Amino acid sequence: MLTKRIIPCLDIKNGRTVKGINFVDLRDAGDPVELAEIYAKTGADELVFLDISATEERRRTLADLVLRVAEKVNIPFTVGGGISSVEDVDILLQNGADKVSINSSAVKNPQLINDLVAKFGSQCIVVAIDAKEIDGEWIVHLVGGKVPTELNLFKWAKEVEQRGAGEILFTSMNHDGTKNGFANEALAKLSTELNIPIIASGGAGNMQHFTDTFIEGKADAALAASVFHFKEIDIKDLKEELKRNQIPVRL
């Protein structure tokens, strides 16, 4: 059985790591390069680095910051934010990223997924989906969760898979930053309907939430930010707890 992955997420704004609740009320969480180095040394399986203002401000992700982070870590490293072309991805991969994450640009131009997969391979193309449950239906949102679309989460996720993406990073906007647990029902449906890995994001508050998302949500990986940044959960302790619950992890 494949091991389940624990992935700290570094949301970057103006060169600093930030964290909010339901995508707003951002507060400073430290230097991204220092945090990345600490996580790589303390048991994180991967890192995700999202320039959360890049799409909104229509500028490219800071390639020099990617380079500095990549120089400090020896684990896979995904970069997202403002990526809208093959050229953007080329720059990030050349600067040390192992994978890229696209979100708004994929919804606006689904062919971009096909183009990136054709050029770089499925293994390094992650499609991030931010969705909110509204009247019982999961609706995809864009631009850091600010703009609702008419897309259904599950239909869009299926199309993303068919276009060749290697992974889906699903963030529940209802759960993000609340520390009340992941959206396990939606995650389980995604994991059942799709054949590519699903990364759970939004809602981690304690170790039990990680256990639940791997068992109930059938997630392949769990991503979190504030519980790691503010030292509420130690990754090594978390992995030992997961192992006690018969969940396969890399120790």
mmCIF file of N, CA and C in Angstrom, residues 63 66-67 70 77-79 83 85-101 116-117 119-121 123-126:
data_model
loop_
_atom_site.group_PDB
_atom_site.id
_atom_site.type_symbol
_atom_site.label_atom_id
_atom_site.label_comp_id
_atom_site.label_asym_id
_atom_site.label_seq_id
_atom_site.Cartn_x
_atom_site.Cartn_y
_atom_site.Cartn_z
ATOM 1 N N ALA A 63 9.900 33.608 -8.890
ATOM 2 C CA ALA A 63 10.801 32.498 -9.213
ATOM 3 C C ALA A 63 12.047 32.484 -8.328
ATOM 4 N N VAL A 66 11.260 30.728 -5.142
ATOM 5 C CA VAL A 66 11.203 29.287 -5.423
ATOM 6 C C VAL A 66 12.615 28.704 -5.409
ATOM 7 N N LEU A 67 13.519 29.393 -6.044
ATOM 8 C CA LEU A 67 14.914 28.932 -6.100
ATOM 9 C C LEU A 67 15.513 28.846 -4.705
ATOM 10 N N ALA A 70 13.950 25.881 -2.898
ATOM 11 C CA ALA A 70 14.412 24.615 -3.475
ATOM 12 C C ALA A 70 15.841 24.271 -3.052
ATOM 13 N N PHE A 77 8.419 19.395 -4.064
ATOM 14 C CA PHE A 77 8.055 20.760 -3.790
ATOM 15 C C PHE A 77 7.162 21.266 -4.925
ATOM 16 N N THR A 78 5.913 21.605 -4.584
ATOM 17 C CA THR A 78 4.944 22.071 -5.578
ATOM 18 C C THR A 78 4.761 23.581 -5.459
ATOM 19 N N VAL A 79 4.676 24.251 -6.593
ATOM 20 C CA VAL A 79 4.537 25.701 -6.608
ATOM 21 C C VAL A 79 3.307 26.104 -7.407
ATOM 22 N N ILE A 83 0.020 30.940 -12.410
ATOM 23 C CA ILE A 83 0.594 30.181 -13.527
ATOM 24 C C ILE A 83 -0.438 30.068 -14.640
ATOM 25 N N SER A 85 0.738 29.684 -18.300
ATOM 26 C CA SER A 85 1.329 29.318 -19.597
ATOM 27 C C SER A 85 2.411 28.260 -19.426
ATOM 28 N N VAL A 86 2.763 27.638 -20.545
ATOM 29 C CA VAL A 86 3.866 26.674 -20.571
ATOM 30 C C VAL A 86 5.152 27.360 -20.132
ATOM 31 N N GLU A 87 5.332 28.600 -20.545
ATOM 32 C CA GLU A 87 6.541 29.358 -20.187
ATOM 33 C C GLU A 87 6.635 29.553 -18.675
ATOM 34 N N ASP A 88 5.517 29.887 -18.027
ATOM 35 C CA ASP A 88 5.508 30.053 -16.562
ATOM 36 C C ASP A 88 6.004 28.793 -15.868
ATOM 37 N N VAL A 89 5.496 27.651 -16.322
ATOM 38 C CA VAL A 89 5.863 26.367 -15.709
ATOM 39 C C VAL A 89 7.335 26.065 -15.946
ATOM 40 N N ASP A 90 7.789 26.334 -17.153
ATOM 41 C CA ASP A 90 9.187 26.098 -17.505
ATOM 42 C C ASP A 90 10.116 26.844 -16.551
ATOM 43 N N ILE A 91 9.790 28.111 -16.274
ATOM 44 C CA ILE A 91 10.611 28.945 -15.385
ATOM 45 C C ILE A 91 10.649 28.343 -13.979
ATOM 46 N N LEU A 92 9.486 27.928 -13.471
ATOM 47 C CA LEU A 92 9.415 27.391 -12.104
ATOM 48 C C LEU A 92 10.163 26.070 -11.976
ATOM 49 N N LEU A 93 10.006 25.192 -12.956
ATOM 50 C CA LEU A 93 10.701 23.903 -12.897
ATOM 51 C C LEU A 93 12.212 24.102 -13.012
ATOM 52 N N GLN A 94 12.624 25.056 -13.833
ATOM 53 C CA GLN A 94 14.055 25.348 -13.955
ATOM 54 C C GLN A 94 14.624 25.930 -12.663
ATOM 55 N N ASN A 95 13.774 26.597 -11.884
ATOM 56 C CA ASN A 95 14.220 27.192 -10.622
ATOM 57 C C ASN A 95 14.123 26.221 -9.447
ATOM 58 N N GLY A 96 13.720 24.966 -9.714
ATOM 59 C CA GLY A 96 13.794 23.959 -8.658
ATOM 60 C C GLY A 96 12.496 23.336 -8.211
ATOM 61 N N ALA A 97 11.362 23.815 -8.720
ATOM 62 C CA ALA A 97 10.090 23.185 -8.354
ATOM 63 C C ALA A 97 10.018 21.780 -8.953
ATOM 64 N N ASP A 98 9.419 20.838 -8.219
ATOM 65 C CA ASP A 98 9.220 19.482 -8.733
ATOM 66 C C ASP A 98 7.882 19.349 -9.451
ATOM 67 N N LYS A 99 6.890 20.111 -8.962
ATOM 68 C CA LYS A 99 5.559 20.103 -9.565
ATOM 69 C C LYS A 99 5.024 21.523 -9.569
ATOM 70 N N VAL A 100 3.995 21.738 -10.384
ATOM 71 C CA VAL A 100 3.301 23.027 -10.354
ATOM 72 C C VAL A 100 1.824 22.775 -10.109
ATOM 73 N N SER A 101 1.182 23.764 -9.504
ATOM 74 C CA SER A 101 -0.245 23.698 -9.237
ATOM 75 C C SER A 101 -0.938 24.821 -9.989
ATOM 76 N N LEU A 116 0.250 21.427 -20.737
ATOM 77 C CA LEU A 116 1.293 21.240 -19.726
ATOM 78 C C LEU A 116 1.668 19.772 -19.575
ATOM 79 N N VAL A 117 0.644 18.905 -19.594
ATOM 80 C CA VAL A 117 0.909 17.461 -19.484
ATOM 81 C C VAL A 117 1.735 16.987 -20.679
ATOM 82 N N LYS A 119 3.841 18.678 -22.447
ATOM 83 C CA LYS A 119 5.207 19.222 -22.394
ATOM 84 C C LYS A 119 6.018 18.654 -21.228
ATOM 85 N N PHE A 120 5.387 18.535 -20.036
ATOM 86 C CA PHE A 120 6.146 18.220 -18.826
ATOM 87 C C PHE A 120 5.806 16.872 -18.197
ATOM 88 N N GLY A 121 4.692 16.250 -18.600
ATOM 89 C CA GLY A 121 4.282 14.970 -18.019
ATOM 90 C C GLY A 121 3.270 15.144 -16.895
ATOM 91 N N GLN A 123 3.057 13.711 -14.081
ATOM 92 C CA GLN A 123 3.578 13.587 -12.719
ATOM 93 C C GLN A 123 3.862 14.934 -12.069
ATOM 94 N N CYS A 124 4.026 15.991 -12.868
ATOM 95 C CA CYS A 124 4.339 17.276 -12.228
ATOM 96 C C CYS A 124 3.227 18.310 -12.405
ATOM 97 N N ILE A 125 2.044 17.873 -12.841
ATOM 98 C CA ILE A 125 0.932 18.820 -12.996
ATOM 99 C C ILE A 125 -0.167 18.513 -11.975
ATOM 100 N N VAL A 126 -0.311 19.417 -11.026
ATOM 101 C CA VAL A 126 -1.350 19.323 -9.997
ATOM 102 C C VAL A 126 -2.419 20.369 -10.320
#
